[in-house]
XYZ file of C-alpha atoms in Angstrom:
516
model
C 169.720 68.654 -63.701
C 169.934 71.944 -61.896
C 168.558 73.856 -64.560
C 165.952 71.795 -64.852
C 164.628 72.120 -61.258
C 164.924 75.982 -61.292
C 162.654 76.043 -64.689
C 160.126 74.111 -62.709
C 160.057 76.148 -59.520
C 159.275 79.229 -61.741
C 156.664 77.325 -63.611
C 155.225 76.723 -60.202
C 155.134 80.330 -58.947
C 153.692 81.612 -62.231
C 150.559 79.332 -62.091
C 150.302 80.280 -58.275
C 149.889 83.862 -59.165
C 147.331 83.201 -62.228
C 145.455 81.313 -59.656
C 145.359 84.125 -57.208
C 144.548 86.875 -59.379
C 141.317 85.029 -60.674
C 139.901 84.688 -57.307
C 140.142 87.952 -56.616
C 138.596 89.355 -59.644
C 135.207 87.583 -58.919
C 134.882 89.305 -55.618
C 133.367 92.935 -54.884
C 135.778 95.354 -53.711
C 135.783 94.735 -49.813
C 135.561 97.720 -47.452
C 138.643 98.201 -46.159
C 138.371 96.298 -42.716
C 141.263 97.549 -40.856
C 143.209 94.601 -40.241
C 143.733 93.874 -36.666
C 146.714 95.853 -36.525
C 148.776 95.041 -33.567
C 147.614 97.406 -31.233
C 149.521 97.436 -28.444
C 147.446 96.196 -25.646
C 148.830 97.605 -22.590
C 150.171 94.992 -21.049
C 148.455 94.365 -17.863
C 149.418 96.561 -15.264
C 151.255 94.706 -12.571
C 148.617 94.262 -10.041
C 150.630 93.299 -7.277
C 149.913 89.842 -6.020
C 149.139 89.293 -2.584
C 152.489 89.795 -1.371
C 153.153 87.856 1.543
C 152.910 90.250 4.572
C 153.899 88.088 7.144
C 150.938 88.181 9.698
C 151.953 87.860 13.296
C 151.854 84.638 14.320
C 148.570 84.035 16.582
C 149.417 84.520 20.272
C 149.731 81.432 21.386
C 146.962 81.038 23.515
C 148.341 78.576 26.014
C 146.069 75.451 25.694
C 145.530 73.802 28.921
C 149.122 72.505 29.013
C 149.499 69.847 31.358
C 151.055 72.384 33.949
C 150.961 70.327 36.978
C 148.250 72.084 39.126
C 150.303 72.828 42.534
C 147.528 72.290 45.085
C 148.775 74.618 48.124
C 149.103 72.791 51.339
C 146.277 73.717 53.651
C 146.869 76.927 55.462
C 148.461 76.379 58.853
C 145.910 77.404 61.342
C 146.783 81.016 62.134
C 147.551 81.187 65.649
C 144.394 82.318 67.594
C 144.781 84.593 70.530
C 143.462 83.108 73.675
C 141.375 85.243 75.610
C 142.499 85.941 79.296
C 141.052 83.989 82.034
C 137.013 85.038 82.418
C 135.717 85.673 85.944
C 133.960 82.786 87.431
C 130.490 83.345 89.089
C 130.566 81.035 92.032
C 128.627 80.250 95.279
C 131.239 79.133 97.641
C 132.555 79.832 101.153
C 129.183 80.140 102.550
C 128.561 80.739 106.170
C 125.209 80.809 108.269
C 125.410 84.163 110.593
C 123.359 84.145 113.947
C 121.363 87.428 113.184
C 119.049 88.970 115.775
C 115.340 88.830 114.859
C 114.969 92.359 114.401
C 117.495 91.972 111.228
C 116.411 88.523 109.890
C 112.863 89.209 109.906
C 113.099 92.690 108.167
C 114.075 96.260 109.160
C 110.782 98.110 109.814
C 112.503 101.403 110.938
C 115.406 103.027 109.577
C 118.876 102.181 110.784
C 122.328 103.651 109.948
C 124.856 101.275 108.483
C 128.555 101.871 109.023
C 131.795 99.859 109.031
C 134.311 99.978 111.877
C 137.958 98.833 111.462
C 140.782 97.793 113.802
C 138.174 97.464 116.593
C 139.406 97.141 120.155
C 137.351 96.056 122.750
C 139.391 97.414 125.893
C 140.067 101.056 125.924
C 142.449 102.431 128.488
C 142.711 106.087 127.275
C 140.407 107.488 124.255
C 142.967 109.495 122.757
C 145.460 106.674 122.818
C 145.850 104.927 119.333
C 145.191 101.204 119.416
C 147.298 98.403 117.839
C 146.049 96.915 114.233
C 143.938 93.990 114.464
C 142.605 93.356 110.768
C 138.941 92.944 112.227
C 136.460 94.670 110.038
C 132.703 94.937 111.655
C 129.548 96.246 109.866
C 127.420 97.783 112.451
C 123.546 98.391 112.001
C 122.347 101.420 114.589
C 119.373 102.945 115.720
C 119.649 106.791 115.418
C 116.947 107.463 118.236
C 119.483 105.464 120.573
C 123.004 105.888 120.785
C 125.449 103.086 120.840
C 122.526 100.750 120.184
C 124.783 98.840 117.777
C 124.171 95.579 116.252
C 126.915 93.917 114.608
C 125.609 92.136 111.355
C 129.155 90.965 110.059
C 132.817 90.466 111.059
C 135.310 89.891 108.482
C 139.313 89.871 108.636
C 140.816 91.952 106.211
C 143.625 94.365 105.805
C 141.800 97.098 104.283
C 138.559 98.703 104.903
C 135.547 96.964 103.690
C 133.706 98.569 100.543
C 130.273 97.757 101.344
C 126.904 98.043 98.975
C 123.212 98.058 100.481
C 120.084 96.848 98.990
C 117.480 99.742 99.515
C 115.299 97.741 102.073
C 117.974 96.419 103.743
C 117.426 92.704 103.127
C 120.736 92.097 101.567
C 124.340 93.487 101.184
C 127.594 93.100 99.380
C 131.050 93.620 100.190
C 134.354 93.451 98.727
C 136.926 91.433 100.537
C 140.652 92.033 99.745
C 142.892 89.077 100.382
C 146.274 87.676 99.669
C 144.487 84.245 99.837
C 142.812 83.859 96.757
C 140.558 81.408 98.032
C 138.891 83.899 100.399
C 139.307 87.282 98.256
C 136.300 88.109 96.270
C 132.765 89.494 95.651
C 130.233 88.332 98.743
C 127.045 88.678 99.206
C 124.982 88.505 102.597
C 121.021 87.597 102.539
C 120.135 89.005 106.021
C 116.634 87.253 106.102
C 118.400 84.156 105.653
C 121.440 85.176 107.440
C 123.694 83.529 104.700
C 126.774 84.812 103.436
C 128.471 83.389 100.618
C 131.087 84.514 97.771
C 129.773 85.094 94.504
C 132.965 86.359 92.515
C 136.292 85.122 93.225
C 139.462 87.543 92.846
C 141.606 89.585 94.895
C 140.233 92.856 93.286
C 136.658 91.711 92.190
C 135.353 95.228 91.607
C 138.228 95.798 88.890
C 138.010 93.876 85.926
C 139.803 94.368 82.657
C 141.179 97.707 84.443
C 137.592 99.121 85.067
C 136.442 99.583 88.182
C 132.249 98.693 88.665
C 130.052 98.729 91.219
C 127.300 96.323 91.894
C 123.676 97.524 92.209
C 120.781 95.618 93.904
C 117.161 95.224 92.446
C 114.663 97.515 94.551
C 113.451 94.295 96.507
C 116.924 93.109 97.345
C 116.342 89.572 95.642
C 119.057 90.263 93.048
C 122.088 92.023 92.437
C 123.713 93.246 89.012
C 127.372 93.254 88.599
C 130.259 93.446 85.881
C 132.361 90.550 85.293
C 135.092 89.426 82.538
C 133.883 87.042 79.775
C 136.381 86.197 76.915
C 138.238 89.448 76.196
C 135.339 91.686 77.050
C 133.087 92.866 80.083
C 129.664 91.602 80.356
C 126.557 91.896 83.083
C 124.967 89.301 84.947
C 122.688 89.042 87.508
C 122.946 86.772 90.699
C 120.317 85.760 92.741
C 120.898 86.781 96.599
C 119.164 83.764 97.984
C 120.882 80.840 96.423
C 123.707 82.480 94.287
C 122.530 81.344 90.818
C 123.398 83.756 87.938
C 121.965 85.011 84.588
C 124.110 86.545 81.921
C 122.557 89.829 81.191
C 124.304 91.046 78.277
C 125.789 89.235 75.285
C 128.041 92.239 73.173
C 131.646 91.850 72.568
C 132.235 95.203 73.986
C 132.807 96.282 77.526
C 129.448 96.988 79.563
C 129.918 98.250 82.955
C 128.401 100.559 85.616
C 125.173 98.911 86.076
C 122.520 100.902 87.785
C 118.981 99.688 88.646
C 115.868 101.935 88.420
C 113.707 102.349 91.571
C 110.738 100.553 90.067
C 113.033 97.696 89.146
C 112.092 98.144 85.139
C 115.508 98.981 83.854
C 119.199 98.684 84.404
C 121.184 101.521 83.230
C 124.676 100.693 82.003
C 127.652 102.203 80.169
C 129.124 100.530 77.128
C 131.609 101.459 74.446
C 130.019 99.073 71.851
C 129.584 102.439 69.641
C 133.530 102.591 69.479
C 134.783 99.146 70.119
C 132.043 96.633 68.808
C 134.709 93.787 69.848
C 137.670 93.377 71.864
C 138.473 90.153 70.620
C 141.870 90.649 68.596
C 141.117 87.451 66.309
C 138.332 89.513 64.759
C 138.634 91.916 61.762
C 138.968 95.748 62.789
C 138.346 94.791 66.858
C 139.886 96.720 69.473
C 142.940 95.047 71.220
C 143.679 95.033 74.790
C 147.292 94.485 74.224
C 147.742 98.042 72.606
C 144.824 100.123 73.511
C 143.803 101.119 76.981
C 140.314 99.971 78.917
C 137.759 102.573 77.883
C 137.211 105.560 80.311
C 133.590 105.882 79.359
C 130.934 105.088 76.689
C 127.241 105.702 75.927
C 124.391 104.925 78.328
C 121.978 102.190 77.654
C 118.844 100.974 79.115
C 118.565 97.388 79.423
C 114.663 96.517 79.982
C 114.391 93.684 81.965
C 110.800 92.372 80.632
C 111.804 92.568 77.169
C 115.286 91.788 77.601
C 116.232 94.678 74.951
C 118.940 97.191 75.383
C 118.774 100.779 73.680
C 121.053 103.693 73.802
C 119.857 106.418 75.664
C 121.685 109.350 73.967
C 124.356 110.165 71.772
C 126.110 112.001 74.563
C 128.956 110.029 75.879
C 129.885 109.811 79.801
C 132.647 109.077 82.014
C 130.770 108.338 84.962
C 128.187 106.012 86.231
C 124.732 107.499 85.734
C 122.239 107.967 88.676
C 118.742 107.436 89.035
C 116.718 110.690 90.434
C 113.233 109.049 90.252
C 111.628 106.233 88.404
C 111.625 107.699 85.193
C 114.479 110.514 85.485
C 118.165 109.657 84.773
C 121.071 111.905 85.634
C 124.408 111.794 83.893
C 127.454 113.731 82.962
C 129.453 114.394 79.914
C 133.237 115.749 79.542
C 136.376 113.816 80.303
C 138.050 114.839 83.624
C 141.492 113.601 82.535
C 141.449 115.669 79.384
C 143.640 118.460 80.542
C 143.013 120.604 77.585
C 139.220 120.643 77.809
C 138.356 119.534 81.203
C 134.748 120.888 81.312
C 132.062 118.835 82.968
C 128.556 119.057 82.063
C 125.334 117.655 83.568
C 122.300 116.124 82.159
C 118.887 114.748 82.723
C 117.117 112.046 80.495
C 113.397 111.216 80.717
C 113.259 107.693 79.910
C 109.427 107.773 79.378
C 109.223 110.520 76.845
C 112.928 110.066 75.319
C 113.808 113.746 76.130
C 117.746 114.597 77.170
C 118.492 117.702 77.819
C 121.588 119.613 79.111
C 121.608 121.969 82.188
C 123.415 125.284 81.509
C 122.816 128.435 83.075
C 123.116 131.532 80.685
C 126.622 132.919 80.716
C 128.121 129.862 82.154
C 129.214 128.516 78.896
C 133.126 128.107 80.327
C 132.341 126.592 83.548
C 132.141 122.961 85.131
C 129.217 121.442 86.927
C 130.477 119.230 89.863
C 129.342 117.225 92.723
C 125.887 117.727 91.872
C 122.897 116.643 93.868
C 119.416 116.334 92.384
C 116.213 117.124 94.305
C 113.696 113.880 94.636
C 111.395 115.671 92.064
C 114.359 116.249 89.403
C 113.543 119.849 89.148
C 116.320 121.443 91.240
C 120.217 120.857 91.343
C 122.823 121.995 93.671
C 126.238 121.771 92.347
C 129.676 123.415 92.458
C 130.339 125.940 89.516
C 133.729 125.765 88.707
C 135.292 128.087 86.428
C 137.798 131.383 87.276
C 135.995 131.122 90.560
C 134.386 128.292 92.606
C 130.733 128.817 94.138
C 127.881 126.514 95.020
C 124.809 127.239 92.945
C 121.126 126.137 93.320
C 119.454 125.776 89.861
C 116.439 124.933 87.954
C 116.535 121.735 85.533
C 116.424 124.468 82.708
C 119.446 126.205 84.202
C 117.665 128.901 85.731
C 119.938 130.149 88.793
C 117.745 130.187 92.061
C 120.632 131.230 94.285
C 124.331 130.802 95.149
C 126.446 130.751 98.021
C 130.402 132.022 97.449
C 130.996 131.558 101.091
C 131.046 127.768 100.541
C 134.729 127.135 99.290
C 135.049 123.525 98.532
C 138.017 122.221 96.596
C 136.864 120.696 93.236
C 134.898 117.884 93.596
C 135.048 118.503 97.472
C 131.306 118.852 98.074
C 128.735 115.987 99.086
C 124.944 117.052 99.481
C 121.785 115.433 100.028
C 118.108 116.207 99.859
C 115.358 115.132 102.015
C 112.825 112.853 100.823
C 110.304 115.907 100.582
C 113.001 118.041 99.043
C 112.338 120.533 101.702
C 115.860 120.032 103.207
C 119.298 120.143 101.919
C 122.421 119.244 103.850
C 125.632 120.452 102.565
C 128.963 118.825 103.556
C 132.652 117.969 102.409
C 134.089 114.856 100.665
C 136.500 112.735 101.077
C 138.144 114.072 104.293
C 137.774 117.429 103.512
C 135.371 118.749 105.726
C 135.959 122.468 106.534
C 132.420 123.308 107.702
C 129.923 122.181 110.611
C 126.491 121.295 109.860
C 125.092 123.332 106.836
C 121.334 122.804 106.169
C 119.228 124.923 103.974
C 115.831 124.942 102.592
C 114.310 124.635 99.478
C 114.803 128.053 98.404
C 118.367 127.889 99.473
C 117.869 129.959 103.037
C 119.840 128.653 106.006
C 118.349 126.654 108.498
C 121.597 125.468 110.184
C 124.772 127.138 109.785
C 127.072 125.346 112.398
C 130.640 125.441 113.027
C 132.887 122.557 113.977
C 133.178 120.751 115.844
C 132.246 118.181 114.631
C 132.579 119.265 110.850
C 130.315 117.424 108.609
C 131.225 115.198 105.248
C 129.131 112.870 103.247
C 125.274 113.694 104.826
C 122.730 111.260 104.264
C 119.156 111.822 105.230
C 117.136 108.860 106.523
C 114.342 107.329 104.198
C 111.729 108.875 106.303
C 113.375 112.176 106.467
C 113.762 112.437 110.278
C 117.427 112.162 110.862
C 120.709 113.295 108.907
C 123.787 110.958 109.258
C 126.916 112.159 108.411
C 130.970 111.295 108.917
C 132.378 113.943 110.975
C 135.736 115.288 112.374
C 136.476 116.188 115.669
C 139.658 117.969 115.678
C 139.979 117.894 119.267
C 140.444 114.368 119.596
C 143.353 113.285 117.756
C 141.098 114.363 114.419
C 139.409 111.153 114.095
C 136.378 110.503 112.135
C 132.995 109.461 113.682
C 129.767 108.855 112.624
C 127.079 111.480 113.677
C 123.232 111.619 113.923
C 121.534 114.983 113.947
C 117.889 115.908 113.289
C 116.605 116.623 110.030
C 117.843 120.352 110.590
C 121.352 119.542 111.370
C 120.724 120.076 115.173
C 121.802 118.095 118.249
C 124.480 116.143 116.534
C 125.439 112.686 118.695
C 128.398 110.616 117.956
C 127.591 106.866 117.443
C 131.120 105.633 117.306
C 133.146 107.582 119.966
C 133.790 104.662 121.955
C 135.172 102.598 119.082
C 138.695 102.391 118.176
C 140.190 102.487 114.471
C 138.633 103.864 111.500
C 134.902 104.250 110.825
C 133.000 104.913 107.661
C 129.501 105.825 107.018
C 127.567 103.231 104.479
C 124.064 104.444 104.529
C 120.741 103.770 105.584
C 118.808 100.755 105.795
C 115.192 99.768 106.061
C 112.362 102.056 106.732
C-alpha cells in the first residue's frame, strides 16, 4: 500500500512538470524584469514622536475666588488741631465824655498831643518826686499859649499809654493794659461824638501771635485798620470809629500785619508772609506750624486797593519793619534783618506806586554800610540817615544816592537819631531818640547848613514839626531838675523853647500834632 502511494505521488509530480514546460514554451522570452528584490528599504528613521515635554502648568491666575473682601472700617477721624482762640472785635465798655466844644467841633489850628502819667495836682516842691497814682491823662495843648492844656482823656493804668492819632485830630486810639480782662484792650475815642469804646479786647491787644502791630487811621479818621488773630493766622480788619462796626479786609491763611494807610486813602500798605507760609493751619499739607516755628519777623510789602479790594505785592524785596508813606504816591521801606548778627546790613528803598518803580538808595562806595533812622523829605527827593559802618555819621543824600552833605560831629548811637522835616522841606530838625538826647536843638536848612546849633538844657529828642510848619515840638531833658523829661515848643528854627509840662508830675511823652 505504501508503495502504491509513493508511485502515485511520483506520477503526479511528473505530470505537473510537463504541464509547466508546455506553458513556458508558448511565450516569447520575457525581458528579464528584475524581480523586486527585497531591497532593503531603510526602515524609517525614528522620527521622534512628540515626546511629552512637560509644559509648565499654566500659572494659576487666581480666579475671583471667594476671598472675602475685607472692608476696612471707616478711617477714624484724624484728630484735627483746633486753632487757638481768635481775637474778638467788639464795641463795649463805651462811655460818653464831656469834651470842650473846641475839640468836639473839630480842631482848626494845630495842637500838641501828649500823655502824662502819675499826675499829682498838689505840688509842694518841684524837685520832689511824687507818689505813684496810676492816672494817665491825654492832653491837647496850644503851641502859642503855655500851660493851655486841654485834658481829653483820663484812664487808670499802671503803664504809660500807647496813643495813636487820626491825622485830622477827630479820633484817637489807645492800648490799655490791665490785669482785669474785662477792661484791657484797644480803645477808640471819637472826639466828634465824645464816645470812647473798646474795639479789641486783650491784655496786650497790639501783640497778636507774637507780632506787635500798631493800628493806622484813614485820612479822614472815619476808620481804623488793625491786625487781629483769626484762626491760626493774623488778618487785617477795618473798624468804624463812629459805631465800632468792623469789616474783615484780608482773607488769606498767612500772617498779615503792619497796616499803613496812604495819605489819599486809596491804599493800605501792609506786610505779609504769604510767599513763605501760605497757611499757618497745621491741618493743611505743607503748612507752617506755630507749635514748632516762630512767628515771622517780616515779609513782603503788599498794597490793598480799597476800591477794588485787590491786594498786590509791591516788590520781591523782603522787609523786617513797617513801611512808611512819604507822599500819596511814594512809599519808603527797608531791607535787612537787624537780628541777623552775621549780616546786619540795613538798606533803604523807595517805591513809586503809580509807576511801579522800586529803587534802592545807595551812595557810591557805601556797599558795606547800613542806613539807619532815615527821615525822608516831603517830596521824597532827599533823605537824612545815619550811615553806620566802620564809623558813624549823619548824612544828607538824594534819592539816587548822591551825597549832599554829612556831619560826623553828630555822634548818635545806632538807631539813636530821630529827625523831622518841615512840611515845605525847608527845615530839618535833628534830635536823639529813646532817651539818648546828647544835643540841644539842632536845625538845618535844605542844604544841610546850620540854622540852630543849641546846647542843653534842654536836650532835644523826637522832634516833630506842626502841620503848618510854624512850630517844633520835642521831648526834652533838663539835667538841672532831676533829669526829668518835659514837652517843649520852639519856633520852626528851633529857638525860644518853652516847656508845656514843667508843672506836671510823673512821666510825660510826646504823641504828636493834631488838627490844622
